[in-house]
Amino acid sequence: MSTATCVRHAELEDLVGLLNVQQAAKLDVVAPASALRASDGLLQLSGVEPVLDERGFTLVDGLYRPTAAADSHLGTKLKIPVRYLKWLREESRTDLYDANINGLLHGCDDPRLPSTGDDRSFLLRLFTSGVPDEPGILRAVLSDRYGIIDNLDVLTAVLEGIREADADVSVRSCDLTESSMHCKVYSPKVRALAPGFLANYRTPFANPDLEAERRRAAGQLERWRPVAAREGHGYRPGSEPIVFAGFRFSNSEIGHHAVTLKPELMVEICGNGLTLPMFAYTKRHIGDRLEVGGSWSQDTYRKRLAVITAETRDKVAEWLSPEFLAARITELERHAATPVAHPERTIEVVSKKLGFTEDERSGILSHFIAGGQLTAAGIANAVTSYSQTIPDPVRADTLDDLALQAMSLV
């Protein structure tokens, strides 16, 4: 299957191009459990009616390779331990994989045991292969009440909301995984000094090893644009403690996340993004139950997207304002200068409380040392700079959400 599913630290144009390719390969059907059967680790669909849409008739029956997310969905819905299914796939025990899936979907042939199969219907999100005899991709196995809101449409709705708010913004980075889309936006014109939060801070990416980690996470060596030097304010050009107002938006097409908008503060020196999850807006993917062979009302879908556009317009007007930015900086600087006398011990305690892994703890410590800011603010900045080096954008986003908590724990 040639449809790409992941990209890290991409430009907006790259993301749009990839989403358009995915959109052309998408196929969504509601099928009964009886139409699914595992075969050598693949999922075979049989007896499902072709889909008629603007592309014409698309055949559904055939083989599909489950993603890790789809395996997780199957395990959850059939009450098979997900770690067990993952192990079976890693160890190439497709015989046991098939036996577990089929036994619970279709029941047991042994007359001495209960033989009742699963009578539910599932929403299956698929990518067609477009190549004869090549399996497609099974992206998700969801409830038939799941309300589909696609990434490309969310992106379009949010950009329309920004236009309606008449905001001057730049999309600074985009991420796409098998499970979700994440985009970061900031306003070059809505900025303020945060001398308390950024006192003595220097970009950790001046360290060649840490910069190499960030580039490896992006998968491209020349993705990072140079930071423009700015003059004035009594600081060395390019090192002013400037913070920009911005926000992030994300979506999942396969049930892992709702549509989410949340403000963030973007640090000019290094591109750190400090999110403010307490202000987040979310819209969950819940819809009316779909019957087998049923279709989605385009009028209902347009209304959902209109809500996202309207919320974006309102949130942009609020979050990308000088008043909102000034208030958040004042709150940040209240505890930013708290000294950190024992960095290794402090980060160890913070990591345990916030559930950071050992690798994350070690990485955050390296960024803290490289940042040269021996304060509580230095802990927050270390978390948000380290997150840029993580290949998984979902985990990186989670770390950025925890940066404020890390600072407050100090």
GROMACS .gro file of C-alpha atoms in nm:
model
  410
    1MET     CA    1   0.000   0.000   0.000
    2SER     CA    2   0.163   0.324  -0.114
    3THR     CA    3  -0.060   0.576   0.065
    4ALA     CA    4   0.164   0.761   0.313
    5THR     CA    5   0.019   0.794   0.661
    6CYS     CA    6   0.281   0.982   0.867
    7VAL     CA    7   0.481   1.305   0.847
    8ARG     CA    8   0.653   1.512   1.121
    9HIS     CA    9   0.725   1.887   1.127
   10ALA     CA   10   0.579   1.934   0.777
   11GLU     CA   11   0.486   2.252   0.595
   12LEU     CA   12   0.117   2.324   0.539
   13GLU     CA   13   0.144   2.259   0.163
   14ASP     CA   14   0.298   1.917   0.227
   15LEU     CA   15   0.020   1.825   0.467
   16VAL     CA   16  -0.253   1.936   0.226
   17GLY     CA   17  -0.098   1.731  -0.053
   18LEU     CA   18  -0.079   1.420   0.163
   19LEU     CA   19  -0.436   1.462   0.289
   20ASN     CA   20  -0.563   1.495  -0.067
   21VAL     CA   21  -0.389   1.170  -0.161
   22GLN     CA   22  -0.542   0.998   0.142
   23GLN     CA   23  -0.886   1.140   0.066
   24ALA     CA   24  -0.883   0.976  -0.275
   25ALA     CA   25  -0.806   0.635  -0.119
   26LYS     CA   26  -1.058   0.653   0.167
   27LEU     CA   27  -1.345   0.411   0.196
   28ASP     CA   28  -1.592   0.400   0.485
   29VAL     CA   29  -1.848   0.123   0.530
   30VAL     CA   30  -2.073  -0.012   0.801
   31ALA     CA   31  -2.052  -0.391   0.795
   32PRO     CA   32  -2.183  -0.670   1.020
   33ALA     CA   33  -1.937  -0.884   1.212
   34SER     CA   34  -2.038  -1.174   0.989
   35ALA     CA   35  -1.872  -0.996   0.693
   36LEU     CA   36  -1.530  -0.993   0.861
   37ARG     CA   37  -1.285  -1.280   0.879
   38ALA     CA   38  -0.917  -1.292   0.970
   39SER     CA   39  -0.697  -1.466   0.714
   40ASP     CA   40  -0.322  -1.500   0.765
   41GLY     CA   41  -0.316  -1.184   0.976
   42LEU     CA   42  -0.522  -0.982   0.726
   43LEU     CA   43  -0.891  -0.893   0.752
   44GLN     CA   44  -1.109  -1.020   0.470
   45LEU     CA   45  -1.439  -0.851   0.390
   46SER     CA   46  -1.703  -1.053   0.211
   47GLY     CA   47  -2.060  -0.979   0.105
   48VAL     CA   48  -2.032  -0.599   0.156
   49GLU     CA   49  -2.216  -0.387  -0.100
   50PRO     CA   50  -2.001  -0.165  -0.325
   51VAL     CA   51  -1.991   0.203  -0.227
   52LEU     CA   52  -2.140   0.457  -0.468
   53ASP     CA   53  -2.006   0.812  -0.438
   54GLU     CA   54  -1.865   1.088  -0.658
   55ARG     CA   55  -1.589   0.848  -0.766
   56GLY     CA   56  -1.843   0.597  -0.894
   57PHE     CA   57  -1.874   0.238  -0.768
   58THR     CA   58  -1.593   0.114  -0.543
   59LEU     CA   59  -1.572  -0.252  -0.455
   60VAL     CA   60  -1.530  -0.319  -0.084
   61ASP     CA   61  -1.483  -0.697  -0.066
   62GLY     CA   62  -1.121  -0.803  -0.039
   63LEU     CA   63  -0.822  -0.817   0.195
   64TYR     CA   64  -0.707  -0.534   0.422
   65ARG     CA   65  -0.396  -0.510   0.636
   66PRO     CA   66  -0.482  -0.382   0.988
   67THR     CA   67  -0.278  -0.095   1.128
   68ALA     CA   68  -0.165  -0.104   1.490
   69ALA     CA   69  -0.463   0.117   1.572
   70ALA     CA   70  -0.705  -0.123   1.398
   71ASP     CA   71  -0.557  -0.418   1.589
   72SER     CA   72  -0.611  -0.221   1.909
   73HIS     CA   73  -0.974  -0.154   1.811
   74LEU     CA   74  -1.033  -0.522   1.733
   75GLY     CA   75  -0.882  -0.630   2.062
   76THR     CA   76  -1.089  -0.382   2.260
   77LYS     CA   77  -1.418  -0.465   2.088
   78LEU     CA   78  -1.364  -0.842   2.106
   79LYS     CA   79  -1.214  -0.830   2.458
   80ILE     CA   80  -0.882  -0.973   2.343
   81PRO     CA   81  -0.585  -0.822   2.531
   82VAL     CA   82  -0.431  -0.571   2.292
   83ARG     CA   83  -0.076  -0.652   2.402
   84TYR     CA   84  -0.145  -1.018   2.320
   85LEU     CA   85  -0.264  -0.932   1.967
   86LYS     CA   86   0.041  -0.711   1.919
   87TRP     CA   87   0.267  -0.994   2.034
   88LEU     CA   88   0.101  -1.240   1.794
   89ARG     CA   89   0.165  -1.002   1.504
   90GLU     CA   90   0.523  -0.932   1.607
   91GLU     CA   91   0.594  -1.304   1.640
   92SER     CA   92   0.419  -1.385   1.310
   93ARG     CA   93   0.172  -1.617   1.484
   94THR     CA   94  -0.100  -1.537   1.235
   95ASP     CA   95  -0.258  -1.878   1.301
   96LEU     CA   96  -0.338  -1.778   1.659
   97TYR     CA   97  -0.428  -1.425   1.551
   98ASP     CA   98  -0.684  -1.564   1.305
   99ALA     CA   99  -0.820  -1.817   1.555
  100ASN     CA  100  -0.880  -1.553   1.823
  101ILE     CA  101  -1.043  -1.300   1.590
  102ASN     CA  102  -1.259  -1.552   1.403
  103GLY     CA  103  -1.362  -1.743   1.713
  104LEU     CA  104  -1.501  -1.430   1.875
  105LEU     CA  105  -1.653  -1.286   1.557
  106HIS     CA  106  -1.822  -1.602   1.437
  107GLY     CA  107  -1.848  -1.835   1.734
  108CYS     CA  108  -1.714  -2.184   1.783
  109ASP     CA  109  -1.776  -2.493   1.566
  110ASP     CA  110  -1.735  -2.727   1.863
  111PRO     CA  111  -2.090  -2.840   1.963
  112ARG     CA  112  -1.978  -2.871   2.324
  113LEU     CA  113  -1.904  -2.497   2.348
  114PRO     CA  114  -2.118  -2.184   2.302
  115SER     CA  115  -2.120  -2.100   1.932
  116THR     CA  116  -2.297  -1.764   1.920
  117GLY     CA  117  -2.118  -1.515   1.695
  118ASP     CA  118  -2.102  -1.138   1.731
  119ASP     CA  119  -2.422  -0.968   1.613
  120ARG     CA  120  -2.289  -0.612   1.608
  121SER     CA  121  -2.211  -0.390   1.312
  122PHE     CA  122  -1.894  -0.182   1.288
  123LEU     CA  123  -1.786   0.127   1.103
  124LEU     CA  124  -1.474   0.029   0.909
  125ARG     CA  125  -1.242   0.305   0.791
  126LEU     CA  126  -1.031   0.180   0.501
  127PHE     CA  127  -0.773   0.283   0.244
  128THR     CA  128  -0.809   0.109  -0.089
  129SER     CA  129  -0.484  -0.007  -0.245
  130GLY     CA  130  -0.553   0.100  -0.602
  131VAL     CA  131  -0.334  -0.192  -0.712
  132PRO     CA  132  -0.484  -0.526  -0.824
  133ASP     CA  133  -0.425  -0.812  -0.580
  134GLU     CA  134  -0.260  -0.582  -0.325
  135PRO     CA  135  -0.432  -0.558   0.018
  136GLY     CA  136  -0.577  -0.228   0.127
  137ILE     CA  137  -0.541  -0.087   0.478
  138LEU     CA  138  -0.787  -0.135   0.762
  139ARG     CA  139  -0.742   0.189   0.955
  140ALA     CA  140  -1.009   0.157   1.222
  141VAL     CA  141  -1.290  -0.058   1.358
  142LEU     CA  142  -1.532   0.183   1.523
  143SER     CA  143  -1.881   0.202   1.667
  144ASP     CA  144  -2.161   0.257   1.418
  145ARG     CA  145  -2.237   0.575   1.616
  146TYR     CA  146  -1.898   0.729   1.541
  147GLY     CA  147  -1.938   1.072   1.382
  148ILE     CA  148  -1.684   1.104   1.102
  149ILE     CA  149  -1.501   1.436   1.072
  150ASP     CA  150  -1.208   1.407   0.831
  151ASN     CA  151  -0.870   1.574   0.873
  152LEU     CA  152  -0.884   1.763   0.544
  153ASP     CA  153  -1.226   1.905   0.630
  154VAL     CA  154  -1.113   2.003   0.983
  155LEU     CA  155  -0.808   2.177   0.834
  156THR     CA  156  -1.030   2.363   0.587
  157ALA     CA  157  -1.284   2.458   0.856
  158VAL     CA  158  -1.016   2.591   1.091
  159LEU     CA  159  -0.846   2.793   0.815
  160GLU     CA  160  -1.186   2.937   0.724
  161GLY     CA  161  -1.240   3.034   1.089
  162ILE     CA  162  -0.901   3.210   1.088
  163ARG     CA  163  -1.001   3.396   0.771
  164GLU     CA  164  -1.333   3.502   0.924
  165ALA     CA  165  -1.147   3.632   1.231
  166ASP     CA  166  -0.928   3.838   0.995
  167ALA     CA  167  -0.620   3.715   1.178
  168ASP     CA  168  -0.266   3.743   1.040
  169VAL     CA  169  -0.120   3.401   1.116
  170SER     CA  170   0.134   3.149   0.996
  171VAL     CA  171   0.099   2.772   1.015
  172ARG     CA  172   0.441   2.692   1.157
  173SER     CA  173   0.434   2.312   1.172
  174CYS     CA  174   0.210   2.015   1.088
  175ASP     CA  175   0.220   1.652   1.198
  176LEU     CA  176   0.025   1.352   1.072
  177THR     CA  177   0.022   1.000   1.216
  178GLU     CA  178  -0.189   0.690   1.158
  179SER     CA  179  -0.414   0.811   1.438
  180SER     CA  180  -0.423   1.192   1.430
  181MET     CA  181  -0.338   1.527   1.274
  182HIS     CA  182  -0.174   1.815   1.465
  183CYS     CA  183  -0.113   2.170   1.340
  184LYS     CA  184   0.054   2.468   1.511
  185VAL     CA  185  -0.040   2.827   1.427
  186TYR     CA  186   0.101   3.155   1.556
  187SER     CA  187   0.054   3.526   1.494
  188PRO     CA  188   0.378   3.712   1.406
  189LYS     CA  189   0.210   4.041   1.501
  190VAL     CA  190   0.079   3.941   1.846
  191ARG     CA  191   0.391   3.919   2.056
  192ALA     CA  192   0.523   4.034   2.391
  193LEU     CA  193   0.837   4.022   2.601
  194ALA     CA  194   0.856   3.760   2.875
  195PRO     CA  195   1.185   3.851   3.047
  196GLY     CA  196   1.097   3.666   3.366
  197PHE     CA  197   0.999   3.344   3.191
  198LEU     CA  198   1.299   3.352   2.956
  199ALA     CA  199   1.564   3.503   3.186
  200ASN     CA  200   1.908   3.360   3.099
  201TYR     CA  201   1.752   3.112   2.857
  202ARG     CA  202   1.941   3.016   2.545
  203THR     CA  203   1.826   2.780   2.275
  204PRO     CA  204   1.934   2.424   2.353
  205PHE     CA  205   1.948   2.364   1.977
  206ALA     CA  206   2.276   2.554   1.964
  207ASN     CA  207   2.405   2.217   2.083
  208PRO     CA  208   2.468   2.027   1.756
  209ASP     CA  209   2.363   1.692   1.907
  210LEU     CA  210   2.026   1.825   2.022
  211GLU     CA  211   1.968   1.999   1.688
  212ALA     CA  212   2.046   1.671   1.511
  213GLU     CA  213   1.783   1.497   1.726
  214ARG     CA  214   1.525   1.757   1.628
  215ARG     CA  215   1.608   1.713   1.260
  216ARG     CA  216   1.595   1.335   1.288
  217ALA     CA  217   1.247   1.363   1.440
  218ALA     CA  218   1.141   1.566   1.137
  219GLY     CA  219   1.297   1.314   0.902
  220GLN     CA  220   1.441   1.600   0.697
  221LEU     CA  221   1.771   1.778   0.751
  222GLU     CA  222   1.672   2.118   0.611
  223ARG     CA  223   1.319   2.154   0.748
  224TRP     CA  224   1.402   2.410   1.016
  225ARG     CA  225   1.397   2.769   0.906
  226PRO     CA  226   1.651   3.003   1.068
  227VAL     CA  227   1.513   3.226   1.340
  228ALA     CA  228   1.515   3.587   1.231
  229ALA     CA  229   1.723   3.818   1.446
  230ARG     CA  230   1.532   4.111   1.594
  231GLU     CA  231   1.681   4.429   1.731
  232GLY     CA  232   1.602   4.651   2.025
  233HIS     CA  233   1.474   4.599   2.379
  234GLY     CA  234   1.833   4.594   2.506
  235TYR     CA  235   1.893   4.232   2.403
  236ARG     CA  236   2.143   4.082   2.162
  237PRO     CA  237   1.965   4.057   1.822
  238GLY     CA  238   1.804   3.717   1.787
  239SER     CA  239   1.801   3.647   2.163
  240GLU     CA  240   1.518   3.874   2.280
  241PRO     CA  241   1.273   3.700   2.516
  242ILE     CA  242   0.985   3.727   2.268
  243VAL     CA  243   0.674   3.511   2.297
  244PHE     CA  244   0.411   3.492   2.024
  245ALA     CA  245   0.042   3.416   2.066
  246GLY     CA  246  -0.067   3.101   1.890
  247PHE     CA  247  -0.282   2.792   1.906
  248ARG     CA  248  -0.289   2.428   1.803
  249PHE     CA  249  -0.563   2.220   1.649
  250SER     CA  250  -0.584   1.845   1.615
  251ASN     CA  251  -0.820   1.577   1.495
  252SER     CA  252  -0.841   1.200   1.474
  253GLU     CA  253  -1.022   1.017   1.197
  254ILE     CA  254  -1.011   0.684   1.378
  255GLY     CA  255  -1.151   0.748   1.723
  256HIS     CA  256  -0.840   0.834   1.924
  257HIS     CA  257  -0.910   1.204   1.977
  258ALA     CA  258  -1.182   1.464   1.939
  259VAL     CA  259  -1.138   1.778   1.733
  260THR     CA  260  -0.938   1.998   1.971
  261LEU     CA  261  -0.833   2.363   1.968
  262LYS     CA  262  -0.604   2.498   2.241
  263PRO     CA  263  -0.392   2.811   2.281
  264GLU     CA  264  -0.015   2.803   2.301
  265LEU     CA  265   0.268   3.047   2.358
  266MET     CA  266   0.548   3.014   2.103
  267VAL     CA  267   0.901   3.111   2.210
  268GLU     CA  268   1.091   3.279   1.927
  269ILE     CA  269   1.442   3.175   2.031
  270CYS     CA  270   1.391   2.801   1.983
  271GLY     CA  271   1.036   2.739   1.860
  272ASN     CA  272   0.917   2.593   2.192
  273GLY     CA  273   0.540   2.571   2.216
  274LEU     CA  274   0.389   2.596   2.564
  275THR     CA  275   0.028   2.480   2.539
  276LEU     CA  276  -0.253   2.594   2.770
  277PRO     CA  277  -0.482   2.289   2.785
  278MET     CA  278  -0.707   2.445   3.051
  279PHE     CA  279  -0.854   2.669   2.776
  280ALA     CA  280  -0.905   2.390   2.521
  281TYR     CA  281  -1.219   2.347   2.310
  282THR     CA  282  -1.314   1.993   2.203
  283LYS     CA  283  -1.581   1.847   1.976
  284ARG     CA  284  -1.628   1.474   2.008
  285HIS     CA  285  -1.702   1.236   1.721
  286ILE     CA  286  -2.053   1.122   1.809
  287GLY     CA  287  -2.330   1.077   1.553
  288ASP     CA  288  -2.653   0.895   1.486
  289ARG     CA  289  -2.643   0.517   1.452
  290LEU     CA  290  -2.569   0.410   1.098
  291GLU     CA  291  -2.736   0.108   0.945
  292VAL     CA  292  -2.551  -0.144   0.729
  293GLY     CA  293  -2.519   0.016   0.387
  294GLY     CA  294  -2.630   0.352   0.528
  295SER     CA  295  -2.476   0.684   0.427
  296TRP     CA  296  -2.390   1.003   0.610
  297SER     CA  297  -2.606   1.311   0.568
  298GLN     CA  298  -2.400   1.580   0.397
  299ASP     CA  299  -2.620   1.846   0.555
  300THR     CA  300  -2.540   1.714   0.904
  301TYR     CA  301  -2.171   1.693   0.814
  302ARG     CA  302  -2.164   2.052   0.688
  303LYS     CA  303  -2.330   2.170   1.009
  304ARG     CA  304  -2.062   1.998   1.219
  305LEU     CA  305  -1.789   2.167   1.019
  306ALA     CA  306  -1.968   2.503   1.046
  307VAL     CA  307  -1.956   2.470   1.425
  308ILE     CA  308  -1.580   2.409   1.410
  309THR     CA  309  -1.535   2.714   1.185
  310ALA     CA  310  -1.741   2.934   1.418
  311GLU     CA  311  -1.556   2.813   1.729
  312THR     CA  312  -1.221   2.871   1.558
  313ARG     CA  313  -1.323   3.226   1.465
  314ASP     CA  314  -1.423   3.302   1.824
  315LYS     CA  315  -1.119   3.134   1.982
  316VAL     CA  316  -0.878   3.305   1.743
  317ALA     CA  317  -1.027   3.643   1.833
  318GLU     CA  318  -0.976   3.562   2.202
  319TRP     CA  319  -0.644   3.377   2.202
  320LEU     CA  320  -0.459   3.585   1.943
  321SER     CA  321  -0.516   3.911   2.126
  322PRO     CA  322  -0.253   4.119   2.308
  323GLU     CA  323  -0.469   4.112   2.622
  324PHE     CA  324  -0.485   3.731   2.635
  325LEU     CA  325  -0.111   3.701   2.570
  326ALA     CA  326  -0.023   3.958   2.839
  327ALA     CA  327  -0.243   3.786   3.097
  328ARG     CA  328  -0.087   3.445   3.028
  329ILE     CA  329   0.269   3.584   3.052
  330THR     CA  330   0.186   3.748   3.384
  331GLU     CA  331   0.063   3.413   3.516
  332LEU     CA  332   0.371   3.232   3.384
  333GLU     CA  333   0.616   3.471   3.542
  334ARG     CA  334   0.460   3.442   3.885
  335HIS     CA  335   0.663   3.127   3.962
  336ALA     CA  336   0.910   3.124   3.674
  337ALA     CA  337   1.210   3.246   3.875
  338THR     CA  338   1.193   2.973   4.142
  339PRO     CA  339   1.553   2.843   4.154
  340VAL     CA  340   1.641   2.482   4.079
  341ALA     CA  341   1.940   2.398   4.297
  342HIS     CA  342   1.953   2.024   4.223
  343PRO     CA  343   1.844   1.975   3.860
  344GLU     CA  344   1.890   1.599   3.835
  345ARG     CA  345   1.694   1.529   4.152
  346THR     CA  346   1.425   1.786   4.066
  347ILE     CA  347   1.370   1.644   3.717
  348GLU     CA  348   1.363   1.291   3.856
  349VAL     CA  349   1.083   1.383   4.098
  350VAL     CA  350   0.889   1.579   3.835
  351SER     CA  351   0.925   1.291   3.590
  352LYS     CA  352   0.783   1.040   3.836
  353LYS     CA  353   0.488   1.262   3.920
  354LEU     CA  354   0.403   1.331   3.554
  355GLY     CA  355   0.473   0.982   3.422
  356PHE     CA  356   0.773   1.060   3.201
  357THR     CA  357   0.973   0.761   3.082
  358GLU     CA  358   1.340   0.716   3.168
  359ASP     CA  359   1.439   0.826   2.817
  360GLU     CA  360   1.219   1.135   2.851
  361ARG     CA  361   1.367   1.218   3.191
  362SER     CA  362   1.719   1.191   3.051
  363GLY     CA  363   1.631   1.399   2.744
  364ILE     CA  364   1.464   1.674   2.947
  365LEU     CA  365   1.770   1.693   3.174
  366SER     CA  366   1.996   1.734   2.870
  367HIS     CA  367   1.778   2.016   2.738
  368PHE     CA  368   1.763   2.180   3.082
  369ILE     CA  369   2.143   2.187   3.102
  370ALA     CA  370   2.180   2.310   2.744
  371GLY     CA  371   1.919   2.582   2.802
  372GLY     CA  372   2.123   2.728   3.088
  373GLN     CA  373   1.816   2.846   3.280
  374LEU     CA  374   1.840   2.712   3.637
  375THR     CA  375   1.481   2.794   3.734
  376ALA     CA  376   1.131   2.651   3.726
  377ALA     CA  377   1.084   2.818   3.387
  378GLY     CA  378   1.392   2.629   3.270
  379ILE     CA  379   1.213   2.302   3.349
  380ALA     CA  380   0.911   2.405   3.138
  381ASN     CA  381   1.133   2.516   2.851
  382ALA     CA  382   1.333   2.192   2.869
  383VAL     CA  383   1.012   1.988   2.837
  384THR     CA  384   0.891   2.186   2.535
  385SER     CA  385   1.227   2.188   2.357
  386TYR     CA  386   1.279   1.816   2.420
  387SER     CA  387   0.933   1.744   2.279
  388GLN     CA  388   1.050   1.875   1.940
  389THR     CA  389   1.296   1.586   1.917
  390ILE     CA  390   1.036   1.312   1.969
  391PRO     CA  391   0.929   1.131   1.649
  392ASP     CA  392   0.578   1.064   1.785
  393PRO     CA  393   0.380   1.393   1.760
  394VAL     CA  394   0.102   1.261   1.986
  395ARG     CA  395   0.345   1.207   2.272
  396ALA     CA  396   0.518   1.537   2.194
  397ASP     CA  397   0.184   1.716   2.223
  398THR     CA  398   0.120   1.546   2.557
  399LEU     CA  399   0.457   1.663   2.690
  400ASP     CA  400   0.382   2.021   2.585
  401ASP     CA  401   0.053   1.997   2.776
  402LEU     CA  402   0.248   1.891   3.087
  403ALA     CA  403   0.514   2.163   3.075
  404LEU     CA  404   0.317   2.405   3.293
  405GLN     CA  405   0.253   2.132   3.549
  406ALA     CA  406   0.623   2.053   3.553
  407MET     CA  407   0.702   2.416   3.628
  408SER     CA  408   0.440   2.437   3.902
  409LEU     CA  409   0.573   2.121   4.069
  410VAL     CA  410   0.910   2.290   4.111
   0.00000   0.00000   0.00000
